[in-house]
Coordinates of C-alpha atoms in Angstrom, one line a residue:
M194 CA 0.0 0.0 0.0
L195 CA 1.4 3.4 -1.0
T196 CA 1.9 5.6 2.1
L197 CA 3.4 8.9 3.1
Y198 CA 5.6 7.4 5.8
R199 CA 9.2 8.8 5.8
P200 CA 11.7 6.8 7.9
G201 CA 13.4 8.9 10.6
T202 CA 14.8 8.9 14.1
G203 CA 12.9 11.9 15.6
I204 CA 10.9 11.7 18.7
L205 CA 7.6 11.2 16.8
H206 CA 9.1 8.2 15.0
R207 CA 10.1 6.7 18.4
L208 CA 6.7 7.1 20.0
P209 CA 4.3 4.1 20.0
A210 CA 1.5 4.6 17.4
G211 CA -1.3 4.5 20.0
P212 CA -0.2 7.4 22.2
K213 CA 1.0 9.3 19.2
L214 CA -2.4 9.0 17.5
L215 CA -4.2 10.2 20.7
G216 CA -1.7 13.1 21.2
I217 CA -2.0 14.4 17.6
A218 CA -5.8 13.9 17.7
A219 CA -5.9 16.1 20.9
L220 CA -3.7 18.7 19.2
V221 CA -6.0 18.8 16.1
L222 CA -9.1 19.1 18.4
T223 CA -7.4 21.9 20.4
V224 CA -6.5 23.8 17.2
S225 CA -10.0 23.4 15.9
L226 CA -11.5 24.8 19.1
L227 CA -9.3 27.9 19.2
P228 CA -11.1 31.3 18.7
S229 CA -11.3 32.7 15.2
T230 CA -8.6 35.3 15.6
L231 CA -5.3 36.0 13.8
W232 CA -3.2 35.4 17.0
A233 CA -4.8 32.0 17.6
A234 CA -4.2 31.0 13.9
G235 CA -0.6 32.3 14.2
A236 CA -0.1 30.2 17.4
A237 CA -1.5 27.1 15.7
L238 CA 0.8 27.5 12.7
A239 CA 3.8 28.1 15.0
L240 CA 3.0 24.9 16.7
V241 CA 2.9 23.1 13.4
V242 CA 6.4 24.5 12.5
V243 CA 7.8 23.3 15.9
M244 CA 6.2 19.9 15.5
F245 CA 7.7 19.4 12.0
A246 CA 11.1 20.6 13.1
A247 CA 11.0 18.1 16.1
A248 CA 9.8 15.2 13.9
G249 CA 13.3 14.6 12.4
L250 CA 12.0 14.1 8.8
G251 CA 15.5 14.4 7.4
D252 CA 14.8 17.0 4.6
G253 CA 17.7 19.2 5.5
M254 CA 15.5 22.1 6.4
L255 CA 14.0 21.0 9.8
G256 CA 11.0 19.6 8.2
L257 CA 10.0 22.8 6.4
R258 CA 10.5 21.3 2.9
V259 CA 8.2 18.4 3.8
L260 CA 5.6 20.8 5.4
A261 CA 5.7 23.0 2.2
A262 CA 5.1 19.9 0.0
Q263 CA 2.1 18.9 2.2
L264 CA 0.5 22.3 2.0
W265 CA 1.2 22.6 -1.8
S266 CA -0.7 19.4 -2.4
L267 CA -3.7 21.0 -0.7
R268 CA -3.4 24.4 -2.3
W269 CA -6.6 24.3 -4.4
V270 CA -8.7 23.1 -1.4
L271 CA -7.2 25.9 0.7
V272 CA -7.7 28.5 -2.0
L273 CA -11.4 27.6 -2.4
M274 CA -11.9 27.7 1.3
L275 CA -10.2 31.1 1.6
V276 CA -12.0 32.7 -1.3
G277 CA -15.4 31.5 0.0
Q278 CA -14.8 32.9 3.5
L279 CA -13.4 36.1 2.1
I280 CA -16.7 36.7 0.3
F281 CA -19.0 35.9 3.2
L282 CA -16.9 36.5 6.4
G283 CA -14.4 39.2 5.6
P284 CA -10.5 39.0 5.5
V285 CA -9.8 38.6 9.3
L286 CA -12.1 35.7 9.9
A287 CA -11.2 34.1 6.5
L288 CA -7.5 34.2 7.3
A289 CA -8.0 33.1 10.9
N290 CA -10.2 30.2 10.0
T291 CA -8.1 29.0 7.0
G292 CA -4.9 29.3 9.2
R293 CA -6.5 27.0 11.8
V294 CA -7.6 24.5 9.1
V295 CA -4.1 24.5 7.6
A296 CA -2.6 23.8 11.0
A297 CA -5.1 20.9 11.7
L298 CA -4.4 19.3 8.3
A299 CA -0.6 19.6 8.7
L300 CA -0.8 18.0 12.2
A301 CA -2.9 15.1 10.8
G302 CA -0.4 14.7 7.9
L303 CA 2.4 14.5 10.5
L304 CA 0.8 11.3 11.8
A305 CA 1.0 9.7 8.4
L306 CA 4.5 10.9 7.8
T307 CA 5.9 9.4 11.1
T308 CA 3.8 6.3 11.4
R309 CA 3.7 3.1 9.3
V310 CA 0.2 2.1 8.2
S311 CA 0.6 -1.3 9.8
D312 CA 1.5 0.2 13.2
L313 CA -1.5 2.7 12.9
L314 CA -3.8 -0.1 12.0
N315 CA -2.8 -2.3 14.9
A316 CA -3.0 0.6 17.4
I317 CA -6.5 1.6 16.3
E318 CA -7.6 -2.1 16.4
R319 CA -6.2 -2.5 19.9
G320 CA -8.0 0.7 21.1
L321 CA -11.3 -0.4 19.6
S322 CA -11.1 -4.0 21.0
P323 CA -13.7 -3.3 23.7
L324 CA -16.3 -2.8 20.9
A325 CA -16.2 -6.6 20.3
V326 CA -18.4 -6.9 23.4
V327 CA -21.3 -5.3 21.4
R328 CA -20.5 -7.5 18.3
L329 CA -18.7 -4.8 16.3
D330 CA -15.5 -5.9 14.5
P331 CA -12.6 -3.7 15.7
A332 CA -10.4 -4.9 12.8
R333 CA -12.9 -3.7 10.1
I334 CA -13.4 -0.3 11.8
A335 CA -9.7 0.2 12.2
L336 CA -9.1 -0.6 8.6
M337 CA -11.9 1.8 7.5
L338 CA -10.4 4.6 9.6
T339 CA -6.9 3.9 8.4
V340 CA -7.9 3.8 4.7
A341 CA -9.8 7.1 5.2
L342 CA -6.9 8.8 6.8
S343 CA -4.4 7.7 4.2
T344 CA -6.4 8.0 0.9
L345 CA -6.6 11.8 0.5
P346 CA -2.9 12.5 1.1
V347 CA -2.0 9.6 -1.1
M348 CA -4.1 11.0 -3.9
G349 CA -2.3 14.3 -3.5
R350 CA 1.0 12.6 -3.7
I351 CA 0.0 10.7 -6.9
A352 CA -1.0 14.0 -8.5
R353 CA 2.4 15.6 -7.5
D354 CA 4.3 12.6 -8.9
V355 CA 2.5 12.7 -12.2
R356 CA 3.2 16.4 -12.6
D357 CA 6.8 16.0 -11.6
A358 CA 7.3 13.3 -14.2
Q359 CA 5.7 15.5 -16.9
R360 CA 8.0 18.4 -16.0
A361 CA 11.0 16.1 -16.2
R362 CA 10.0 15.3 -19.8
G363 CA 9.4 18.9 -20.6
A364 CA 5.7 18.5 -21.0
R365 CA 3.4 21.5 -20.7
A366 CA 0.7 21.6 -18.1
S367 CA -2.4 20.1 -19.6
L368 CA -5.6 18.8 -18.0
R369 CA -6.0 16.1 -20.7
H370 CA -2.4 14.9 -20.4
F371 CA -2.5 15.0 -16.6
A372 CA -5.9 13.2 -16.2
V373 CA -4.9 9.9 -18.0
P374 CA -1.8 9.0 -16.1
Y375 CA -3.4 10.3 -12.8
L376 CA -6.4 8.0 -13.5
V377 CA -4.1 5.0 -14.3
M378 CA -2.0 5.5 -11.1
S379 CA -5.1 6.0 -9.0
L380 CA -6.5 2.7 -10.3
K381 CA -3.2 1.0 -9.6
H382 CA -3.3 2.3 -6.1
A383 CA -6.9 1.0 -5.8
D384 CA -5.8 -2.4 -7.0
E385 CA -3.0 -2.4 -4.4
L386 CA -5.4 -1.3 -1.7
G387 CA -7.8 -4.1 -2.7
D388 CA -5.0 -6.7 -2.5
A389 CA -4.0 -5.4 0.9
L390 CA -7.6 -5.6 2.1
A391 CA -8.0 -9.2 0.7
A392 CA -4.7 -10.2 2.4
R393 CA -6.3 -9.2 5.7
G394 CA -9.4 -11.3 4.9
V395 CA -11.7 -8.3 4.1
R396 CA -14.4 -9.1 1.6

């Protein structure tokens, strides 16, 4: 399964997946509940920069190169969000709200960057094991959550890889030329995901 995991030796890589998942979820919730002010958005973004610097992602720029790549892959979503809020809420609220969303998305992405999918899956499955008492399958729920967490950033990474390959060949930006290889790689990822699910006995 294609993932965003980057090997490293930072503190986040050394943390067990369960406590790390709970900690990052708590940070994302905290950022989401901050007031819609510029100082709160600035504090949330500063926290993101510190977290990426401490993660030991090995990009030679204290994680800032990886952070920039994460945000670049989400640029159109963020632009649409910012423009919509600028129209209806004004510049201060639009910048504050978008800044907090950027921080929350970057923190969630940090979990995928520092945690193997198999470790995350096992941690969620262990945490949900009490649900077996009420006849819910923790393995299936864990798998669904893990797939949901990983699919969107993986789609962004596929789009970036396709465009990088086109630039390397000197191809001009074209929606038609982009769509075909993007569709092929997305279907290939879906096949790999299906094989991974079948290997875990999911039908």
